[in-house]
Structure formats: C-alpha cells, structure tokens
Amino acid sequence: MKQTLLLLPGDGIGPEVIAAARQISELVAPDVELSEALVGGASLDASGVPLTDDVLEQAKTSDAVLLGAVGGPKWENAERDKRPEMGLLSLRKELDVFANLRPAFCFEALIGASTLKRDIVEGLDLMIVRELTSGVYFGEPRGIDTDENGVRRGYDTSIYTAPEIERVARVAFEIARGRNGRVCSVDKSNVMESGLFWRTEVSGLHEMGGEGVELTHMLADACAMELVRNPKQFDVILADNLFGDLLSDEASMLTGSIGMLPSASLGVEGTPGLFEPVHGSAPDIAGQNIANPCAAILSLEMALRWSLARPDAADRVMTAVAGALKAGARTNDLGGSLSTTDMTRAVIDQL
Ligand code: NAD
Ligand code: IPM
Ligand code: MN
C-alpha cells in the first residue's frame, strides 16, 4: 500500500516553506503520495471554517500530515472559534497527537548565527517534549464575561488528568533512553495546583517505570533562565502545553533562528503524526520569498523518521541541510541573503 503525506500549507509563509518541503519529499521519497488541502485562514476564506470535516478526515486517513503555519493579521478579528489557530488546535486534538517533540539542535555551521556565545551553543542537542492536547489550551471553564458583581473578567483553566501526564511522560522517558537518559520535567509546582500534580505524577511514573532514566525537576521560570545560561545541561525537557510552547521558542534561538526548528506531534502507535515548523506564519515577511525553509524541510525529515519509517531518507535530508549550511547557504534570518527558493535549491544540490 502506498504511503500518503497530506500537505497543509496554511497561511503567510506556510505555502512558501511547504513548497520547499514538497520538492525535497518528491526527491527523497518519490513513491510517497502527496496531497494538499487548506487549513487556517486559507480554509476560513474558502469555506467559513479553519478546518473542514473533509480535511480532518483526509488527515486522519493519511500516514502523516505536514503543516506550514496558520494565522495572520487578516483574521485577527475573526470569531474565537473560527480563528485560524483553532483549526490547528482542533487538528491536534482530533488526531490526538499528545506528544510534541521539538528538537533544538545547533548545526555546526550555524554556531556563529546564534545570538548566544559560541561556547554556549556549540554541540547543543536537546529535545523538548511538550504535552500538546490538554492543559490550559483546552481546559474548561474558559471565557470572557462578567461576574455576579458586574466586573468583566477573562479566564482559562489549567487542568491535567493523571493519564494525560503519564502518557506524555512515558514518551519523554522513552526518548531519553535513546539519547543521554536524562529528563528534566518542568512545572510551576510552587504556585500551581496543576503544577504540583504534574510533578507528583511524573515522579510516580518514574518510580514505577523509569529504568534507565535520570529524572530531575525544575521550575519553568528557572528553566527559561537556564536555557540561555547553560543549555547543554539539558537532554530531554518535559513540559506541559503552555510552558513547552514558550520554552521551545526560546530554544529555537539557540539554534540560530526560529526558521530552523522543526517539530513532530505523535499520538498512539499506528495513528498519523502531525509535523510542523515551530515558527508561525511570519506575516512580516510573507509573500517575499525570503523565509527560511529549513524548519519545514526538517519537519519533513521528522515525518520520514517518525511516521513513515524511512530513516534512510530522513538521514539524507538531515545530511543535505547540514551540507547546504556548511557550504555557506543562508537565508536572511541566518545573516545571509538567499531567497527561500535558492536556499531550497542549495539543499537539493546536496541531494
Ligand atoms: P512567527 O513565528 O510567525 O514570527 C516571529 C518572527 O520570526 C517574525 O519576525 C518572523 O519574520 C520570524 N520568522 C518566523 N519564521 C521564520 C522563517 N521560517 N524564516 C525567517 N524568519 C522567520 O510568530 P508571530 O509573529 O508571533 O505569529 C504570527 C502568526 O503566526 C500569529 O497569527 C500566530 O498565531 C501564528 N503562529 C502559528 C504557528 C503555527 O501555525 N504552528 C506557530 C506560531 C505562531
Ligand atoms: C505553536 C504555536 C501554536 C501554539 C499556536 C499557533 C496555536 O504557537 O505551535 O507553537 O501555541 O501551540
Ligand atoms: Mn508557539
């Protein structure tokens, strides 16, 4: 049976970077069947919702989904449940991709591109495992309304169940076993009940089945600081949905640019993974052919590795990106002047 990869370019620079990833896919895995559909603002414009049932069904029946980015100023005033970002959140929830892997890896050639000093980022290789389908992103009640005293208010609920914490912690432990065996779990257990519960559950799971894994805990604010002070102390960082979102944007700058950071969102075995760059739709540079396509190309690399079981093709992509960077290829965000298409060409030349 043919393997299928659904491309969801989305908005802003999404279509530009997904076009790059498509070219690479056609080269390294020509037999993978590609299809393309709308999500986010593009879907909202075309059909009134940011994710149609039809596209969701296509995603569920694909082997993997590669998404560009969603959102932008055009849709800022859209109704809450129709915002482009809701399309992405629904997709994550419906695919039940609860474990979001965000590797921060500093390519040798990019050591000088980071805003941090060379010796801080040289050889950096850490993995953030972010819970993706629960927490404050989805907790109820939430809303903007007026309380019984007539005072306006806005609120969200940060809530995690034990099984939700356990399943993502298990993934973090498993990933650590394939790396340096260290997991640092991050929370705000000093102020949040859900944070204290997170810490207790992760510790409990580690006692029951944490063989081969050294578990430590860190408060999320301290982790944000340690990430720029001494990021190489980390192997795997385990975080909830919100802290994982913040810390991964921060970690992206250790690698040179947010345009370099890919991600994989995985559910239970045998279900399609969702792969997407960590960056957004970058409205400030959209349509100019200057976005860095590497995060999207490396997200394809993760799809080949984690969902399509093609480690050889994934290795080829990784080597080609490293080779292009080594040869000096740089987009604007990395201090160079190559266009998106020329950067893609530089990677293709390596292949
Ligand atoms: P952003 O990641 O889109 O942009 C932040 C900065 O990084 C901008 O200066 C942008 O030009 C730059 N940048 C991002 N990707 C780049 C790339 N590939 N190459 C070069 N430079 C790049 O974040 P934002 O501006 O806060 O958000 C813009 C929109 O994107 C919002 O609507 C937000 O909700 C959405 N968003 C979507 C996703 C997603 O779809 N996964 C992720 C983050 C933000
Ligand atoms: C990300 C983004 C998303 C998130 C938004 C666009 C919903 O910032 O993937 O990091 O907050 O998860
Ligand atoms: Mn984010």
Coordinates of C-alpha atoms in Angstrom, one line a residue, residues 102-342:
R102 CA 10.7 19.9 19.4
P103 CA 14.4 19.2 19.0
A104 CA 16.8 22.1 19.4
F105 CA 20.0 21.1 17.6
C106 CA 22.7 23.5 16.7
F107 CA 24.2 22.7 13.3
E108 CA 28.0 23.1 13.3
A109 CA 27.8 25.7 10.5
L110 CA 25.4 27.8 12.5
I111 CA 27.3 28.2 15.7
G112 CA 28.1 31.8 14.8
A113 CA 24.4 32.5 13.8
S114 CA 23.0 32.3 17.3
T115 CA 22.7 35.4 19.4
L116 CA 24.4 33.5 22.2
K117 CA 28.2 33.0 22.5
R118 CA 29.8 30.2 20.6
D119 CA 30.8 28.0 23.6
I120 CA 27.2 28.2 25.0
V121 CA 25.6 26.6 21.8
E122 CA 28.4 24.6 20.2
G123 CA 27.3 20.9 20.2
L124 CA 23.9 21.7 21.6
D125 CA 21.4 18.9 21.1
L126 CA 18.3 18.9 23.3
M127 CA 14.8 17.7 22.9
I128 CA 11.7 19.4 24.3
V129 CA 8.8 17.0 24.8
R130 CA 5.7 19.2 25.1
E131 CA 2.2 17.9 26.0
L132 CA 0.0 19.1 23.2
T133 CA -3.6 18.2 23.6
S134 CA -4.5 19.4 27.1
G135 CA -3.6 21.9 29.8
V136 CA -4.6 25.5 29.8
Y137 CA -5.0 25.4 26.0
F138 CA -8.1 23.2 26.2
G139 CA -9.2 23.4 29.9
E140 CA -12.8 24.3 30.8
P141 CA -14.2 26.6 32.0
R142 CA -12.8 29.4 29.9
G143 CA -14.2 32.6 28.7
I144 CA -14.6 36.4 28.8
D145 CA -17.6 37.5 30.7
T146 CA -19.0 39.5 33.6
D147 CA -19.1 38.1 37.1
E148 CA -22.1 38.4 39.6
N149 CA -20.8 41.8 40.7
G150 CA -20.8 43.2 37.2
V151 CA -17.0 43.0 36.9
R152 CA -15.6 42.0 33.5
R153 CA -13.1 39.1 33.5
G154 CA -11.2 36.7 31.3
Y155 CA -10.1 33.2 32.5
D156 CA -8.7 29.9 31.4
T157 CA -8.4 26.6 33.3
S158 CA -5.1 24.8 33.6
I159 CA -6.0 21.1 34.1
Y160 CA -4.3 17.8 33.6
T161 CA -5.6 14.3 34.3
A162 CA -3.2 11.6 35.5
P163 CA -3.4 9.6 32.3
E164 CA -2.6 12.7 30.2
I165 CA 0.5 13.3 32.2
E166 CA 1.5 9.7 32.3
R167 CA 1.3 9.1 28.5
V168 CA 3.5 12.1 27.7
A169 CA 6.0 11.4 30.5
R170 CA 6.3 7.9 29.2
V171 CA 7.2 9.3 25.7
A172 CA 9.8 11.6 27.3
F173 CA 11.4 8.6 29.2
E174 CA 11.4 6.5 26.0
I175 CA 13.1 9.3 24.0
A176 CA 15.6 9.9 26.8
R177 CA 16.5 6.2 26.7
G178 CA 17.5 6.6 23.0
R179 CA 19.6 9.7 23.9
N180 CA 21.6 10.5 27.1
G181 CA 19.0 9.1 29.5
R182 CA 18.2 12.4 31.3
V183 CA 14.7 14.0 31.7
C184 CA 14.2 17.4 33.3
S185 CA 10.5 17.9 34.0
V186 CA 9.3 21.5 34.1
D187 CA 6.4 22.9 36.1
K188 CA 5.3 25.7 38.4
S189 CA 4.6 23.4 41.3
N190 CA 5.5 26.3 43.7
V191 CA 2.3 28.2 42.7
M192 CA 0.0 26.0 40.6
E193 CA -2.0 23.0 41.8
S194 CA -1.9 21.5 38.3
G195 CA 1.9 22.1 38.5
L196 CA 2.2 20.2 41.8
F197 CA 0.1 17.4 40.4
W198 CA 2.3 17.3 37.3
R199 CA 5.4 16.9 39.4
T200 CA 3.9 14.2 41.6
E201 CA 2.6 12.2 38.7
V202 CA 5.9 12.4 36.7
S203 CA 7.8 11.3 39.8
G204 CA 5.4 8.5 40.5
L205 CA 5.7 7.2 36.9
H206 CA 9.4 7.4 37.2
E207 CA 9.4 5.3 40.3
M208 CA 7.2 2.7 38.7
G209 CA 8.9 2.5 35.2
G210 CA 11.7 4.9 34.9
E211 CA 14.5 2.4 34.4
G212 CA 17.5 3.9 32.7
V213 CA 16.2 7.4 33.1
E214 CA 17.6 10.1 35.5
L215 CA 14.7 12.4 36.3
T216 CA 15.1 15.9 37.7
H217 CA 12.5 18.7 38.1
M218 CA 12.9 22.4 37.5
L219 CA 10.6 25.4 37.9
A220 CA 9.6 26.7 34.5
D221 CA 10.9 30.2 35.1
A222 CA 14.3 28.9 36.2
C223 CA 14.3 26.6 33.1
A224 CA 13.8 29.7 30.9
M225 CA 16.9 31.2 32.5
E226 CA 19.0 28.0 32.4
L227 CA 18.2 27.6 28.7
V228 CA 20.2 30.7 27.9
R229 CA 22.8 30.3 30.7
N230 CA 23.8 26.8 30.1
P231 CA 21.5 25.0 27.6
K232 CA 23.9 22.0 27.2
Q233 CA 22.9 20.8 30.7
F234 CA 19.7 19.5 29.2
D235 CA 19.0 16.3 27.4
V236 CA 15.2 16.0 27.3
I237 CA 12.9 18.7 28.7
L238 CA 9.4 17.5 29.6
A239 CA 6.9 20.4 29.7
D240 CA 3.1 21.0 29.7
N241 CA 1.4 22.6 26.7
L242 CA 2.0 26.2 27.7
F243 CA 5.5 26.0 29.1
G244 CA 6.5 23.8 26.2
D245 CA 5.3 26.4 23.8
L246 CA 7.3 29.2 25.5
L247 CA 10.5 27.2 26.1
S248 CA 10.6 25.9 22.5
D249 CA 10.5 29.4 21.0
E250 CA 13.3 30.3 23.4
A251 CA 15.3 27.2 22.5
S252 CA 14.9 28.0 18.8
M253 CA 17.3 30.9 19.2
L254 CA 20.0 28.6 20.5
T255 CA 20.0 27.0 17.1
G256 CA 20.5 30.3 15.2
S257 CA 16.9 31.1 14.2
I258 CA 13.3 30.1 14.7
G259 CA 13.4 29.3 11.0
M260 CA 15.5 26.2 11.8
L261 CA 13.3 24.4 14.4
P262 CA 11.0 21.5 13.3
S263 CA 8.5 19.5 15.3
A264 CA 6.8 16.2 15.4
S265 CA 3.5 15.6 17.1
L266 CA 2.8 12.0 17.8
G267 CA -0.2 10.0 19.1
V268 CA -0.6 6.4 19.8
E269 CA 1.3 3.9 17.5
G270 CA -0.3 3.5 14.1
T271 CA -2.0 6.9 14.0
P272 CA -0.8 9.7 11.7
G273 CA 1.7 12.1 13.1
L274 CA 1.5 15.9 12.6
F275 CA 4.7 17.6 11.6
E276 CA 5.1 21.4 11.6
P277 CA 7.8 24.0 11.9
V278 CA 7.8 25.7 15.4
H279 CA 7.6 29.1 13.7
G280 CA 4.4 30.8 12.7
S281 CA 3.1 32.4 9.5
A282 CA 5.5 35.3 9.8
P283 CA 3.2 37.9 8.3
D284 CA 6.0 40.5 8.3
I285 CA 8.0 38.6 5.6
A286 CA 5.2 36.6 3.9
G287 CA 5.0 36.7 0.1
Q288 CA 8.6 37.9 -0.2
N289 CA 10.3 34.6 -0.9
I290 CA 12.8 35.2 1.9
A291 CA 11.5 32.8 4.6
N292 CA 13.9 30.1 5.8
P293 CA 12.5 26.8 4.5
C294 CA 14.8 24.7 6.8
A295 CA 12.3 24.2 9.7
A296 CA 9.7 22.9 7.2
I297 CA 12.3 20.7 5.4
L298 CA 13.4 19.3 8.8
S299 CA 9.8 18.7 9.7
L300 CA 9.6 16.6 6.6
E301 CA 12.7 14.8 7.9
M302 CA 10.9 14.1 11.2
A303 CA 7.8 12.8 9.3
L304 CA 10.1 10.4 7.3
R305 CA 11.7 9.2 10.5
W306 CA 8.8 9.1 13.0
S307 CA 5.7 8.3 10.9
L308 CA 6.8 6.9 7.5
A309 CA 9.6 4.6 8.9
R310 CA 12.1 5.8 6.3
P311 CA 15.2 6.5 8.4
D312 CA 17.5 6.4 5.3
A313 CA 15.5 9.1 3.5
A314 CA 15.4 11.1 6.8
D315 CA 19.2 10.8 7.1
R316 CA 19.7 12.1 3.6
V317 CA 17.6 15.1 4.3
M318 CA 19.5 15.9 7.5
T319 CA 22.8 15.5 5.8
A320 CA 21.7 17.7 2.9
V321 CA 20.6 20.5 5.2
A322 CA 23.9 20.3 7.1
G323 CA 25.8 20.3 3.8
A324 CA 24.0 23.3 2.4
L325 CA 24.7 25.2 5.6
K326 CA 28.3 24.1 5.6
A327 CA 28.6 25.4 2.0
G328 CA 27.5 28.8 3.3
A329 CA 23.9 28.8 2.3
R330 CA 22.0 31.3 4.5
T331 CA 18.6 33.0 4.4
N332 CA 18.2 36.4 5.8
D333 CA 17.3 35.2 9.3
L334 CA 20.7 33.4 9.4
G335 CA 22.5 36.5 8.3
G336 CA 22.6 35.6 4.6
S337 CA 20.8 36.8 1.5
L338 CA 19.4 33.7 -0.2
S339 CA 15.8 33.6 -1.1
T340 CA 13.5 30.7 0.0
T341 CA 13.8 29.1 -3.4
D342 CA 17.6 29.5 -3.6

